[in-house]
């Protein structure tokens, strides 16, 4: 039997920005429940819910202080149970975000751990003596500065790969691992659909050897987790792995190895930054390289013995049309092109909230408007090193995480219908035109392209299981491929650029299934308009 998540399309909800139900300016669980009919109309099968657990909110919930409680700003456990049940009624499963590389420094384990060297929880975290009065080594945090923080109380440093309020858990401790598995079972017993696993590639770390990701114990721990929690259950698990190669992705997702369903890989993320540097050092995207990476992940994974995910956006990366498309005169065309290219590929597609209506990046003029800890820390660190405010803001406006975190645009009412209070983060001023209400009222909107793509996947096994075959020699700007299953052959053609392009194919056109311009009637000597994309049955 095919696992449900192979036919599925998953929708990511960033709860803080989705829908406020009580006027405090912060999205909440009741707000999500109130929008389930909208998501059912789109046709999705599961929601990946970014964290709603109890948290001080230093990193918007990715700093958890209690895994078995809901943060009061998001509601109560009753609200959560209601969301799970109401979603189930609409055949939508709730996939929880599992953040177990680190906790908040306000988690009771860490509060205990830092009290004394012989505290029973000491070994739940990673503590080291100073070396010659300094940090134990050169490991750095993803949010700027050293990954080690000195704690006066006991005279040792603790490890934090993210903010210093996010101490890393010590997975070498079997008691800690068992506590995590118990917690996962608590959620599984509530009837959730699975887990998205935050930075899971870090849990096998060996900080003394400077090993961060893909450490020697990573896969053994995942097998152990599988065995103690989701093994034999109908759940989807997806690991966040910034450093996976296709071979590594197969290790995680080969069913015979009993680890995860699939991973998120991020190889295309580095294509618009300078080689070997951090994401803030900008470089223009080369479409040929983007195409190469997309094709690599379609052809170097053996989908008979592994699986993979497909996505353009999430809460950590900018809006794709602003980044690699055109969010002005070709906003609608480029959004539909990205949708068609991705949703016709092999793997499980993910849609990030707002992507389905073509929401765009939201530039700021001043650092005071920024909420994201990653951008704020980077800005202050580099200002001290002599970078100019303008260049730092340019990096933030291009790559900063707040771009994708502005409130969901539901209507042209004040604050985009997101809240009746003051939104926690500015609403993108373009909500007047770009919003769900407008999208639903326009049969030609981006929304209906997504709806149709989801339907095509649900109704046609070729989209789920067909082989991917690249059409070669189409140039850097055109990505064209077939999906093939038995005697069936589907063609997908996309102009990734805003130039007009020429393409001529020998296939006989039988039926255009979806397109973002008036459908072609012939595949010979085609002129592709800016960002034109379509899929068709061919012979
Ligand atoms: O992201 C992991 C991660 O590597 C990112 O911090 C990444 O370096 C950065 O976003 C690139 O811009 C996960 C979560 O998705 C993210 O929201 C959390 O902040 C992070 O883990 C810590 O939990
Ligand atoms: Ca609220």
PDB file of N, CA and C and ligand atoms in Angstrom, residues 14 48 59 62-63 97 99 102 142-143 162 166 196 198-199 201-202 240 242 279-280 314-317 372-374 399 401 405, ligand 1:
ATOM      1  N   UNK A  14       2.443  29.140   9.638  1.00  0.00           N
ATOM      2  CA  UNK A  14       3.290  29.841  10.611  1.00  0.00           C
ATOM      3  C   UNK A  14       2.323  30.532  11.575  1.00  0.00           C
ATOM      4  N   UNK A  48       1.639  21.311   8.153  1.00  0.00           N
ATOM      5  CA  UNK A  48       2.811  21.349   9.028  1.00  0.00           C
ATOM      6  C   UNK A  48       2.660  22.621   9.845  1.00  0.00           C
ATOM      7  N   UNK A  59      12.863  32.927  19.490  1.00  0.00           N
ATOM      8  CA  UNK A  59      12.963  32.526  18.073  1.00  0.00           C
ATOM      9  C   UNK A  59      11.581  32.066  17.590  1.00  0.00           C
ATOM     10  N   UNK A  62      10.680  28.383  18.289  1.00  0.00           N
ATOM     11  CA  UNK A  62      11.719  27.356  18.116  1.00  0.00           C
ATOM     12  C   UNK A  62      12.633  27.300  19.344  1.00  0.00           C
ATOM     13  N   UNK A  63      12.180  27.927  20.416  1.00  0.00           N
ATOM     14  CA  UNK A  63      12.834  27.859  21.722  1.00  0.00           C
ATOM     15  C   UNK A  63      11.755  27.401  22.707  1.00  0.00           C
ATOM     16  N   UNK A  97       5.710  20.368  14.611  1.00  0.00           N
ATOM     17  CA  UNK A  97       7.122  20.702  14.503  1.00  0.00           C
ATOM     18  C   UNK A  97       7.821  20.140  15.734  1.00  0.00           C
ATOM     19  N   UNK A  99      11.144  20.162  17.761  1.00  0.00           N
ATOM     20  CA  UNK A  99      12.395  20.910  17.915  1.00  0.00           C
ATOM     21  C   UNK A  99      13.174  20.294  19.063  1.00  0.00           C
ATOM     22  N   UNK A 102      17.548  21.419  20.502  1.00  0.00           N
ATOM     23  CA  UNK A 102      17.781  22.359  21.596  1.00  0.00           C
ATOM     24  C   UNK A 102      16.451  22.633  22.283  1.00  0.00           C
ATOM     25  N   UNK A 142      24.483  29.886  14.462  1.00  0.00           N
ATOM     26  CA  UNK A 142      23.818  30.321  13.224  1.00  0.00           C
ATOM     27  C   UNK A 142      23.294  31.749  13.370  1.00  0.00           C
ATOM     28  N   UNK A 143      23.158  32.193  14.611  1.00  0.00           N
ATOM     29  CA  UNK A 143      22.639  33.544  14.851  1.00  0.00           C
ATOM     30  C   UNK A 143      23.745  34.492  15.320  1.00  0.00           C
ATOM     31  N   UNK A 162      22.209  27.862  18.032  1.00  0.00           N
ATOM     32  CA  UNK A 162      21.340  28.975  17.628  1.00  0.00           C
ATOM     33  C   UNK A 162      21.487  30.064  18.701  1.00  0.00           C
ATOM     34  N   UNK A 166      18.902  29.218  23.439  1.00  0.00           N
ATOM     35  CA  UNK A 166      18.518  27.920  22.853  1.00  0.00           C
ATOM     36  C   UNK A 166      19.636  26.888  23.062  1.00  0.00           C
ATOM     37  N   UNK A 196       7.552  17.262  11.665  1.00  0.00           N
ATOM     38  CA  UNK A 196       8.606  17.910  10.894  1.00  0.00           C
ATOM     39  C   UNK A 196       9.735  18.123  11.909  1.00  0.00           C
ATOM     40  N   UNK A 198      12.977  19.689  13.208  1.00  0.00           N
ATOM     41  CA  UNK A 198      13.856  20.850  13.111  1.00  0.00           C
ATOM     42  C   UNK A 198      15.334  20.447  13.180  1.00  0.00           C
ATOM     43  N   UNK A 199      16.136  21.008  12.286  1.00  0.00           N
ATOM     44  CA  UNK A 199      17.598  20.764  12.232  1.00  0.00           C
ATOM     45  C   UNK A 199      18.019  19.385  12.740  1.00  0.00           C
ATOM     46  N   UNK A 201      19.577  17.075  11.458  1.00  0.00           N
ATOM     47  CA  UNK A 201      20.924  16.616  11.095  1.00  0.00           C
ATOM     48  C   UNK A 201      21.972  16.985  12.149  1.00  0.00           C
ATOM     49  N   UNK A 202      21.579  17.805  13.132  1.00  0.00           N
ATOM     50  CA  UNK A 202      22.554  18.230  14.143  1.00  0.00           C
ATOM     51  C   UNK A 202      22.611  17.314  15.359  1.00  0.00           C
ATOM     52  N   UNK A 240      14.526  18.292   8.646  1.00  0.00           N
ATOM     53  CA  UNK A 240      15.149  19.473   8.051  1.00  0.00           C
ATOM     54  C   UNK A 240      16.661  19.251   7.987  1.00  0.00           C
ATOM     55  N   UNK A 242      19.942  20.773   6.073  1.00  0.00           N
ATOM     56  CA  UNK A 242      20.550  21.767   5.187  1.00  0.00           C
ATOM     57  C   UNK A 242      21.760  21.184   4.459  1.00  0.00           C
ATOM     58  N   UNK A 279      24.703  33.525   3.897  1.00  0.00           N
ATOM     59  CA  UNK A 279      23.607  33.889   3.001  1.00  0.00           C
ATOM     60  C   UNK A 279      23.499  35.392   2.744  1.00  0.00           C
ATOM     61  N   UNK A 280      24.083  36.204   3.627  1.00  0.00           N
ATOM     62  CA  UNK A 280      23.946  37.662   3.507  1.00  0.00           C
ATOM     63  C   UNK A 280      24.784  38.246   2.386  1.00  0.00           C
ATOM     64  N   UNK A 314       9.609  28.576   2.894  1.00  0.00           N
ATOM     65  CA  UNK A 314       9.188  28.263   4.253  1.00  0.00           C
ATOM     66  C   UNK A 314       9.409  29.521   5.090  1.00  0.00           C
ATOM     67  N   UNK A 315       9.302  29.409   6.391  1.00  0.00           N
ATOM     68  CA  UNK A 315       9.377  30.580   7.258  1.00  0.00           C
ATOM     69  C   UNK A 315      10.802  31.113   7.432  1.00  0.00           C
ATOM     70  N   UNK A 316      11.795  30.431   6.855  1.00  0.00           N
ATOM     71  CA  UNK A 316      13.189  30.868   6.996  1.00  0.00           C
ATOM     72  C   UNK A 316      13.743  31.492   5.722  1.00  0.00           C
ATOM     73  N   UNK A 317      12.987  31.412   4.640  1.00  0.00           N
ATOM     74  CA  UNK A 317      13.550  31.855   3.366  1.00  0.00           C
ATOM     75  C   UNK A 317      12.599  32.831   2.674  1.00  0.00           C
ATOM     76  N   UNK A 372      13.038  39.457  13.531  1.00  0.00           N
ATOM     77  CA  UNK A 372      13.749  38.178  13.517  1.00  0.00           C
ATOM     78  C   UNK A 372      15.130  38.264  14.169  1.00  0.00           C
ATOM     79  N   UNK A 373      15.371  37.373  15.112  1.00  0.00           N
ATOM     80  CA  UNK A 373      16.626  37.374  15.879  1.00  0.00           C
ATOM     81  C   UNK A 373      17.843  37.165  14.984  1.00  0.00           C
ATOM     82  N   UNK A 374      17.691  36.367  13.944  1.00  0.00           N
ATOM     83  CA  UNK A 374      18.837  36.118  13.057  1.00  0.00           C
ATOM     84  C   UNK A 374      19.289  37.419  12.389  1.00  0.00           C
ATOM     85  N   UNK A 399      17.261  38.698   1.975  1.00  0.00           N
ATOM     86  CA  UNK A 399      17.357  37.343   2.497  1.00  0.00           C
ATOM     87  C   UNK A 399      16.744  37.152   3.890  1.00  0.00           C
ATOM     88  N   UNK A 401      14.470  36.662   7.221  1.00  0.00           N
ATOM     89  CA  UNK A 401      13.361  35.724   7.417  1.00  0.00           C
ATOM     90  C   UNK A 401      12.013  36.414   7.608  1.00  0.00           C
ATOM     91  N   UNK A 405       7.403  36.186   6.865  1.00  0.00           N
ATOM     92  CA  UNK A 405       6.666  36.040   8.124  1.00  0.00           C
ATOM     93  C   UNK A 405       5.619  37.119   8.336  1.00  0.00           C
TER      94      UNK A 405
HETATM   95  O1  LIG B   1      16.166  26.381  10.962  1.00  0.00           O
HETATM   96  C1  LIG B   1      17.471  25.901  10.910  1.00  0.00           C
HETATM   97  C2  LIG B   1      18.434  26.732  10.260  1.00  0.00           C
HETATM   98  O2  LIG B   1      19.506  26.236   9.917  1.00  0.00           O
HETATM   99  C3  LIG B   1      18.091  28.142  10.035  1.00  0.00           C
HETATM  100  O3  LIG B   1      18.280  28.841  11.203  1.00  0.00           O
HETATM  101  C4  LIG B   1      18.889  28.722   8.965  1.00  0.00           C
HETATM  102  O4  LIG B   1      20.253  28.730   9.284  1.00  0.00           O
HETATM  103  C5  LIG B   1      18.452  30.109   8.730  1.00  0.00           C
HETATM  104  O5  LIG B   1      17.087  30.221   8.942  1.00  0.00           O
HETATM  105  C6  LIG B   1      18.733  30.488   7.328  1.00  0.00           C
HETATM  106  O6  LIG B   1      18.216  31.739   7.162  1.00  0.00           O
HETATM  107  C7  LIG B   1      15.341  25.846  11.929  1.00  0.00           C
HETATM  108  C8  LIG B   1      14.023  26.582  11.940  1.00  0.00           C
HETATM  109  O7  LIG B   1      13.357  26.364  10.736  1.00  0.00           O
HETATM  110  C9  LIG B   1      14.297  28.020  12.243  1.00  0.00           C
HETATM  111  O8  LIG B   1      13.143  28.807  12.168  1.00  0.00           O
HETATM  112  C10 LIG B   1      14.879  28.088  13.627  1.00  0.00           C
HETATM  113  O9  LIG B   1      15.250  29.406  13.928  1.00  0.00           O
HETATM  114  C11 LIG B   1      16.094  27.191  13.777  1.00  0.00           C
HETATM  115  O10 LIG B   1      15.900  25.895  13.214  1.00  0.00           O
HETATM  116  C12 LIG B   1      16.385  26.971  15.236  1.00  0.00           C
HETATM  117  O11 LIG B   1      15.396  26.158  15.808  1.00  0.00           O
END
